[in-house]
Short mmCIF file of C-alpha atoms in Angstrom, two decimals:
data_model
loop_
_atom_site.label_atom_id
_atom_site.label_comp_id
_atom_site.label_asym_id
_atom_site.label_seq_id
_atom_site.Cartn_x
_atom_site.Cartn_y
_atom_site.Cartn_z
CA HIS A 895 143.81 99.97 26.49
CA ALA A 896 143.50 102.55 23.99
CA PRO A 897 143.65 102.60 19.96
CA VAL A 898 146.34 104.87 18.27
CA PRO A 899 144.80 105.70 15.13
CA ALA A 900 147.78 106.73 13.05
CA VAL A 901 149.21 103.26 13.10
CA SER A 902 146.34 101.16 13.79
CA TRP A 903 147.47 99.87 17.15
CA ARG A 904 146.14 99.44 20.21
CA LEU A 905 148.13 100.76 23.24
CA VAL A 906 147.54 98.44 26.31
CA TYR A 907 148.64 99.01 29.90
CA ALA A 908 148.85 96.08 32.23
CA GLN A 909 149.21 95.62 35.88
CA PRO A 910 149.32 92.54 38.07
CA GLU A 911 146.37 91.70 40.09
CA SER A 912 148.35 91.39 43.33
CA SER A 913 149.54 95.21 43.13
CA LEU A 914 146.37 96.34 41.59
CA LEU A 915 144.19 94.92 44.71
CA ALA A 916 147.12 95.54 47.43
CA PRO A 917 145.16 98.56 48.77
CA LEU A 918 142.00 96.53 49.24
CA VAL A 919 143.93 93.61 51.02
CA GLU A 920 145.50 95.86 53.17
CA ALA A 921 142.28 97.53 54.30
CA ARG A 922 140.69 94.12 54.70
CA ARG A 923 143.64 93.14 56.97
CA LEU A 924 143.55 96.18 58.99
CA ALA A 925 139.50 95.79 59.25
CA TRP A 926 140.17 92.25 60.68
CA GLN A 927 142.79 93.48 63.24
CA VAL A 928 140.46 96.16 64.10
CA ILE A 929 137.48 93.47 64.39
CA ALA A 930 139.83 91.43 66.58
CA GLY A 931 141.18 94.08 68.59
CA ALA A 932 137.40 95.23 69.49
CA ALA A 933 136.28 91.93 70.71
CA LEU A 934 139.42 91.41 72.68
CA ALA A 935 138.65 94.87 74.30
CA ALA A 936 135.07 93.80 74.75
CA LEU A 937 135.94 90.63 76.54
CA ILE A 938 138.47 92.46 78.73
CA VAL A 939 135.92 95.18 79.48
CA GLY A 940 133.52 92.49 80.17
CA TRP A 941 135.60 90.76 82.38
CA LEU A 942 136.32 93.79 84.43
CA LEU A 943 132.68 94.84 84.52
CA TYR A 944 131.77 91.25 85.78
CA ARG A 945 135.03 91.46 88.67
CA LEU A 946 134.55 95.08 89.66
CA ILE A 947 130.59 95.48 89.64
CA VAL A 948 128.64 92.30 88.76
CA ARG A 949 130.29 89.89 91.05
CA PRO A 950 130.24 92.25 94.44
CA LEU A 951 126.57 93.38 93.67
CA ARG A 952 125.59 89.70 93.38
CA ALA A 953 127.42 88.59 96.52
CA LEU A 954 125.71 91.56 98.35
CA THR A 955 122.38 90.28 96.81
CA ASP A 956 123.18 86.92 98.16
CA ALA A 957 124.03 87.98 101.54
CA GLN A 958 120.94 90.48 101.91
CA THR A 959 118.88 87.24 100.97
CA ARG A 960 120.22 85.10 103.39
CA LEU A 961 119.62 87.58 105.98
CA GLN A 962 116.12 88.35 104.73
CA ARG A 963 115.49 84.51 104.92
CA GLY A 964 116.41 84.54 108.79
CA ASP A 965 120.06 83.80 108.42
CA LEU A 966 121.41 86.59 111.10
CA VAL A 967 124.75 85.37 110.44
CA ALA A 968 124.92 86.46 106.84
CA ARG A 969 127.90 88.58 105.96
CA ALA A 970 128.69 90.41 102.78
CA ASP A 971 132.68 89.65 101.58
CA VAL A 972 134.85 92.66 101.99
CA ALA A 973 137.27 92.92 99.21
CA GLY A 974 139.40 96.07 98.04
CA SER A 975 138.70 99.67 98.86
CA ASP A 976 136.17 100.54 96.53
CA GLU A 977 132.66 101.83 96.62
CA PHE A 978 131.31 98.13 96.90
CA ALA A 979 133.65 97.25 99.68
CA ALA A 980 132.11 100.44 101.57
CA LEU A 981 128.82 99.13 101.04
CA ALA A 982 130.03 95.51 102.13
CA VAL A 983 131.29 96.84 105.28
CA SER A 984 128.02 98.90 105.85
CA PHE A 985 125.76 95.90 105.16
CA ASN A 986 127.88 94.05 107.57
CA ARG A 987 127.55 96.43 110.30
CA MET A 988 123.63 96.74 109.66
CA ALA A 989 123.39 93.02 110.12
CA GLU A 990 125.59 92.90 113.24
CA SER A 991 123.03 95.52 114.74
CA LEU A 992 120.04 93.70 113.38
CA GLN A 993 121.56 90.47 114.93
CA GLN A 994 122.57 92.00 118.39
CA THR A 995 118.54 93.55 118.13
CA GLU A 996 117.14 90.18 117.63
CA GLY A 997 119.39 88.51 120.25
CA MET A 998 118.13 91.54 122.89
CA PHE A 999 114.42 91.09 121.57
CA ARG A 1000 114.79 87.18 121.82
CA SER A 1001 115.97 87.43 125.52
CA VAL A 1002 113.30 89.90 126.76
CA PHE A 1003 110.84 87.91 124.79
CA GLU A 1004 111.73 84.59 126.51
CA ALA A 1005 112.59 86.07 129.94
CA ALA A 1006 109.09 87.83 130.37
CA PRO A 1007 107.28 86.51 133.21
CA TYR A 1008 103.73 86.96 131.80
CA ALA A 1009 102.74 85.16 128.69
CA VAL A 1010 103.86 87.28 125.58
CA THR A 1011 102.64 86.29 121.74
CA LEU A 1012 103.33 87.48 118.44
CA ASN A 1013 100.01 87.25 116.35
CA ARG A 1014 99.39 88.40 112.80
CA ILE A 1015 96.62 91.24 113.04
CA ALA A 1016 94.99 89.97 109.57
CA ASP A 1017 93.87 86.47 111.25
CA GLY A 1018 95.24 86.17 114.76
CA THR A 1019 97.64 83.52 113.69
CA TYR A 1020 100.58 82.76 116.19
CA ILE A 1021 103.90 83.83 114.90
CA ASP A 1022 105.68 83.17 118.19
CA VAL A 1023 104.86 82.80 121.86
CA ASN A 1024 107.22 82.67 124.61
CA PRO A 1025 107.83 80.15 127.55
CA ALA A 1026 105.43 81.73 130.04
CA PHE A 1027 102.59 81.43 127.39
CA GLU A 1028 103.67 77.85 127.46
CA GLN A 1029 103.26 77.04 130.85
CA SER A 1030 100.33 79.24 131.69
CA THR A 1031 98.41 77.62 128.48
CA GLY A 1032 99.95 73.94 128.67
CA LEU A 1033 100.39 74.52 124.76
CA SER A 1034 103.79 74.14 123.33
CA ARG A 1035 105.34 76.41 120.83
CA ALA A 1036 105.22 73.68 118.30
CA ASP A 1037 101.50 73.17 118.71
CA VAL A 1038 100.40 77.00 118.26
CA ILE A 1039 102.81 78.27 115.39
CA GLY A 1040 101.06 78.84 112.19
CA ARG A 1041 97.84 78.26 113.94
CA THR A 1042 95.17 80.68 115.31
CA PRO A 1043 93.67 80.57 118.77
CA ALA A 1044 90.52 79.23 117.44
CA ASP A 1045 92.63 76.26 116.26
CA THR A 1046 94.09 75.59 119.53
CA GLY A 1047 90.68 75.13 121.06
CA GLY A 1048 90.11 78.52 122.85
CA THR A 1049 86.89 80.40 121.91
CA PHE A 1050 86.68 84.15 122.28
CA ASP A 1051 83.83 86.85 122.49
CA PRO A 1052 83.77 87.85 118.91
CA GLU A 1053 82.40 91.26 119.43
CA ALA A 1054 85.00 92.21 122.08
CA MET A 1055 87.61 90.83 120.00
CA ARG A 1056 86.25 93.02 116.99
CA ALA A 1057 86.10 95.99 118.85
CA GLN A 1058 89.49 95.68 120.41
CA SER A 1059 91.13 94.72 117.13
CA ALA A 1060 89.71 98.18 115.60
CA GLN A 1061 90.87 100.24 118.62
CA LEU A 1062 94.64 98.70 118.31
CA LEU A 1063 94.60 99.32 114.32
CA ALA A 1064 93.42 103.04 115.06
CA SER A 1065 95.88 103.84 117.79
CA GLY A 1066 98.87 101.09 117.35
CA GLN A 1067 98.28 100.08 120.99
CA LEU A 1068 95.51 98.54 123.39
CA ASP A 1069 96.22 98.59 127.20
CA ASN A 1070 94.66 96.56 130.01
CA ALA A 1071 91.88 94.96 127.64
CA GLU A 1072 89.62 92.43 129.14
CA ILE A 1073 88.40 89.53 126.93
CA ARG A 1074 86.22 86.43 128.09
CA THR A 1075 87.66 83.16 126.90
CA VAL A 1076 86.46 79.27 127.25
CA ASP A 1077 89.54 77.27 127.06
CA ARG A 1078 89.93 73.37 125.99
CA ASP A 1079 88.62 72.06 129.07
CA GLY A 1080 85.48 74.42 128.97
CA GLN A 1081 86.24 76.52 131.77
CA THR A 1082 85.72 80.39 131.53
CA ARG A 1083 88.74 82.87 131.86
CA TRP A 1084 88.83 86.40 132.17
CA THR A 1085 92.11 87.68 130.64
CA LEU A 1086 93.67 91.17 130.89
CA TYR A 1087 96.20 91.82 128.26
CA SER A 1088 97.92 94.75 126.34
CA SER A 1089 98.86 94.92 122.75
CA ARG A 1090 100.93 97.02 120.51
CA LEU A 1091 100.80 96.87 116.81
CA VAL A 1092 104.36 96.17 115.08
CA GLU A 1093 105.71 95.48 111.92
CA LEU A 1094 107.61 92.44 110.99
CA ASP A 1095 110.07 92.21 107.77
#
């Protein structure tokens, strides 16, 4: 509104509120549409990321975890033809190779005519023994796994064991070493053995 001095009138211009605020209402409507569209797009992208990246990675991780725990038949699902499918195929080939290698090792280990043991270098704990060891010592596999030779009743010359362990650590192998032991019955035995340093896991 504005005054008209000549006649002492006031000129008034009026406009309905709905038409005055129409651009603001339209802008608000468009903003909500943009927000809804962005939210929908984010949901779609998130679903695609999960389906195309997260789920295949999780499946590969689960298969790898099972394999690491000793499940040699663990395999990753192969779906599609993308990079993750190629990675799953590669993983499965590695797992099959590992299973074959483990099978060959187990066959040789168990068929060896001489006593063979796997011992942890830090403390001598038995990790595995073959049937020839069980026959020659009279101790079952269940009796010795997780225990040390001292735990199973045998005693060794400590000086000789320290020297031979140091040589094994230095060179990675020990051939035709002699060691004097006293078994559970109190009998003294001389053992000729060879060792190799191997890495497990």
